Amino acid sequence: MLSPPVVRMLPVVLSLAGSGLRPGTVAYIGWFGPRGLASVVLALLVLEEHVPGVGLLGRVVAITVGLSVLLHDVSDVPLAERYGRWYEKAAAASPGRRRGAPGGGAAQGDRP
């Protein structure tokens, strides 16, 4: 059950390596990133290739996407509020700095 979130977050972590974003921001982006897209693409590929067991795969994909949506729906408000509080605290600690501006404006490691 933990595998889909971890597997989905790994490409996000890798793609944001060297961005200067703090781990909390990377985790937030990874958690709320695209959901179920890879599962749907996999199911469509299998459907087009007429692979045996497509019915079972369809049920597994439906359950995976459904649980993902449910889990994210339950966690979105509490995690967004927590991230917002953290971001405001980080912004107050260094007023006048632009955060998340492309190409600069924030010191390395100063971005949330």
PDB file of C-alpha atoms in Angstrom:
ATOM      1  CA  MET A   1       0.000   0.000   0.000  1.00  0.00           C
ATOM      2  CA  LEU A   2       2.929   2.345   0.614  1.00  0.00           C
ATOM      3  CA  SER A   3       4.556   1.523  -2.714  1.00  0.00           C
ATOM      4  CA  PRO A   4       2.458   3.751  -5.035  1.00  0.00           C
ATOM      5  CA  PRO A   5       3.092   6.990  -3.093  1.00  0.00           C
ATOM      6  CA  VAL A   6       6.796   6.232  -2.732  1.00  0.00           C
ATOM      7  CA  VAL A   7       7.188   5.206  -6.372  1.00  0.00           C
ATOM      8  CA  ARG A   8       5.274   8.272  -7.539  1.00  0.00           C
ATOM      9  CA  MET A   9       7.329  10.630  -5.374  1.00  0.00           C
ATOM     10  CA  LEU A  10      10.714   9.304  -6.503  1.00  0.00           C
ATOM     11  CA  PRO A  11      10.645  10.987  -9.961  1.00  0.00           C
ATOM     12  CA  VAL A  12       9.541  14.248  -8.329  1.00  0.00           C
ATOM     13  CA  VAL A  13      12.452  14.119  -5.887  1.00  0.00           C
ATOM     14  CA  LEU A  14      14.889  13.332  -8.698  1.00  0.00           C
ATOM     15  CA  SER A  15      13.527  16.051 -10.978  1.00  0.00           C
ATOM     16  CA  LEU A  16      13.785  18.679  -8.244  1.00  0.00           C
ATOM     17  CA  ALA A  17      17.305  17.687  -7.148  1.00  0.00           C
ATOM     18  CA  GLY A  18      19.510  20.742  -7.256  1.00  0.00           C
ATOM     19  CA  SER A  19      16.550  23.132  -7.351  1.00  0.00           C
ATOM     20  CA  GLY A  20      17.339  24.592  -3.956  1.00  0.00           C
ATOM     21  CA  LEU A  21      13.885  23.737  -2.662  1.00  0.00           C
ATOM     22  CA  ARG A  22      13.699  22.525   0.891  1.00  0.00           C
ATOM     23  CA  PRO A  23      12.789  18.872   1.527  1.00  0.00           C
ATOM     24  CA  GLY A  24       9.378  19.891   2.899  1.00  0.00           C
ATOM     25  CA  THR A  25       8.495  21.619  -0.351  1.00  0.00           C
ATOM     26  CA  VAL A  26       9.728  18.705  -2.438  1.00  0.00           C
ATOM     27  CA  ALA A  27       7.659  16.291  -0.336  1.00  0.00           C
ATOM     28  CA  TYR A  28       4.603  18.545  -0.674  1.00  0.00           C
ATOM     29  CA  ILE A  29       4.964  18.694  -4.453  1.00  0.00           C
ATOM     30  CA  GLY A  30       5.502  14.937  -4.605  1.00  0.00           C
ATOM     31  CA  TRP A  31       2.490  14.136  -2.467  1.00  0.00           C
ATOM     32  CA  PHE A  32       0.087  16.401  -4.331  1.00  0.00           C
ATOM     33  CA  GLY A  33       1.531  15.786  -7.790  1.00  0.00           C
ATOM     34  CA  PRO A  34      -0.238  13.854 -10.550  1.00  0.00           C
ATOM     35  CA  ARG A  35      -2.272  10.974  -9.172  1.00  0.00           C
ATOM     36  CA  GLY A  36      -3.158   7.794 -10.964  1.00  0.00           C
ATOM     37  CA  LEU A  37      -1.871   8.995 -14.312  1.00  0.00           C
ATOM     38  CA  ALA A  38       0.785   6.294 -14.637  1.00  0.00           C
ATOM     39  CA  SER A  39      -1.727   3.607 -13.648  1.00  0.00           C
ATOM     40  CA  VAL A  40      -4.204   4.776 -16.270  1.00  0.00           C
ATOM     41  CA  VAL A  41      -1.509   4.916 -18.974  1.00  0.00           C
ATOM     42  CA  LEU A  42      -0.346   1.408 -18.040  1.00  0.00           C
ATOM     43  CA  ALA A  43      -3.910   0.111 -18.189  1.00  0.00           C
ATOM     44  CA  LEU A  44      -4.450   1.693 -21.608  1.00  0.00           C
ATOM     45  CA  LEU A  45      -1.230   0.162 -22.956  1.00  0.00           C
ATOM     46  CA  VAL A  46      -2.235  -3.277 -21.695  1.00  0.00           C
ATOM     47  CA  LEU A  47      -5.733  -2.846 -23.121  1.00  0.00           C
ATOM     48  CA  GLU A  48      -4.352  -1.952 -26.546  1.00  0.00           C
ATOM     49  CA  GLU A  49      -2.010  -4.965 -26.560  1.00  0.00           C
ATOM     50  CA  HIS A  50      -4.782  -7.405 -25.582  1.00  0.00           C
ATOM     51  CA  VAL A  51      -2.751  -8.849 -22.709  1.00  0.00           C
ATOM     52  CA  PRO A  52      -4.420 -11.683 -20.785  1.00  0.00           C
ATOM     53  CA  GLY A  53      -5.825 -10.624 -17.427  1.00  0.00           C
ATOM     54  CA  VAL A  54      -6.907  -7.176 -18.565  1.00  0.00           C
ATOM     55  CA  GLY A  55     -10.058  -7.415 -16.419  1.00  0.00           C
ATOM     56  CA  LEU A  56      -8.024  -7.979 -13.261  1.00  0.00           C
ATOM     57  CA  LEU A  57      -5.656  -5.184 -14.196  1.00  0.00           C
ATOM     58  CA  GLY A  58      -8.611  -2.864 -14.746  1.00  0.00           C
ATOM     59  CA  ARG A  59      -9.938  -3.609 -11.265  1.00  0.00           C
ATOM     60  CA  VAL A  60      -6.495  -3.115  -9.694  1.00  0.00           C
ATOM     61  CA  VAL A  61      -6.059   0.222 -11.485  1.00  0.00           C
ATOM     62  CA  ALA A  62      -9.539   1.359 -10.455  1.00  0.00           C
ATOM     63  CA  ILE A  63      -8.889   0.475  -6.807  1.00  0.00           C
ATOM     64  CA  THR A  64      -5.424   2.084  -6.868  1.00  0.00           C
ATOM     65  CA  VAL A  65      -6.674   5.331  -8.391  1.00  0.00           C
ATOM     66  CA  GLY A  66      -9.735   5.367  -6.132  1.00  0.00           C
ATOM     67  CA  LEU A  67      -7.683   4.848  -2.968  1.00  0.00           C
ATOM     68  CA  SER A  68      -5.196   7.466  -4.110  1.00  0.00           C
ATOM     69  CA  VAL A  69      -7.932  10.036  -4.654  1.00  0.00           C
ATOM     70  CA  LEU A  70      -9.531   9.176  -1.301  1.00  0.00           C
ATOM     71  CA  LEU A  71      -6.228   9.343   0.592  1.00  0.00           C
ATOM     72  CA  HIS A  72      -5.292  12.655  -0.990  1.00  0.00           C
ATOM     73  CA  ASP A  73      -8.768  14.065  -0.446  1.00  0.00           C
ATOM     74  CA  VAL A  74      -8.575  13.244   3.255  1.00  0.00           C
ATOM     75  CA  SER A  75      -5.072  14.698   3.606  1.00  0.00           C
ATOM     76  CA  ASP A  76      -5.219  17.774   1.364  1.00  0.00           C
ATOM     77  CA  VAL A  77      -6.582  20.365   3.794  1.00  0.00           C
ATOM     78  CA  PRO A  78      -4.509  19.376   6.864  1.00  0.00           C
ATOM     79  CA  LEU A  79      -1.276  19.112   4.865  1.00  0.00           C
ATOM     80  CA  ALA A  80      -1.919  22.326   2.920  1.00  0.00           C
ATOM     81  CA  GLU A  81      -2.594  24.200   6.170  1.00  0.00           C
ATOM     82  CA  ARG A  82       0.543  22.745   7.752  1.00  0.00           C
ATOM     83  CA  TYR A  83       2.645  23.683   4.717  1.00  0.00           C
ATOM     84  CA  GLY A  84       1.131  27.198   4.705  1.00  0.00           C
ATOM     85  CA  ARG A  85       2.036  27.732   8.366  1.00  0.00           C
ATOM     86  CA  TRP A  86       5.567  26.498   7.733  1.00  0.00           C
ATOM     87  CA  TYR A  87       5.956  28.737   4.677  1.00  0.00           C
ATOM     88  CA  GLU A  88       4.737  31.834   6.530  1.00  0.00           C
ATOM     89  CA  LYS A  89       7.152  31.122   9.368  1.00  0.00           C
ATOM     90  CA  ALA A  90      10.032  30.751   6.885  1.00  0.00           C
ATOM     91  CA  ALA A  91       9.018  33.984   5.127  1.00  0.00           C
ATOM     92  CA  ALA A  92       8.840  35.869   8.436  1.00  0.00           C
ATOM     93  CA  ALA A  93      12.308  34.620   9.375  1.00  0.00           C
ATOM     94  CA  SER A  94      13.807  36.356   6.324  1.00  0.00           C
ATOM     95  CA  PRO A  95      11.531  39.239   5.235  1.00  0.00           C
ATOM     96  CA  GLY A  96      12.192  40.978   1.933  1.00  0.00           C
ATOM     97  CA  ARG A  97      13.406  37.875   0.139  1.00  0.00           C
ATOM     98  CA  ARG A  98      11.541  36.636  -2.883  1.00  0.00           C
ATOM     99  CA  ARG A  99      10.765  32.974  -2.591  1.00  0.00           C
ATOM    100  CA  GLY A 100      10.509  30.606  -5.497  1.00  0.00           C
ATOM    101  CA  ALA A 101      11.444  33.193  -8.124  1.00  0.00           C
ATOM    102  CA  PRO A 102      12.924  31.520 -11.184  1.00  0.00           C
ATOM    103  CA  GLY A 103      16.612  32.194 -11.631  1.00  0.00           C
ATOM    104  CA  GLY A 104      17.255  33.707  -8.244  1.00  0.00           C
ATOM    105  CA  GLY A 105      15.888  36.089  -5.705  1.00  0.00           C
ATOM    106  CA  ALA A 106      16.294  33.624  -2.869  1.00  0.00           C
ATOM    107  CA  ALA A 107      19.474  32.304  -1.362  1.00  0.00           C
ATOM    108  CA  GLN A 108      20.297  28.636  -1.875  1.00  0.00           C
ATOM    109  CA  GLY A 109      18.430  26.664   0.760  1.00  0.00           C
ATOM    110  CA  ASP A 110      16.250  29.658   1.641  1.00  0.00           C
ATOM    111  CA  ARG A 111      13.328  28.514  -0.463  1.00  0.00           C
ATOM    112  CA  PRO A 112      10.657  26.511   1.341  1.00  0.00           C
TER     113      PRO A 112
END
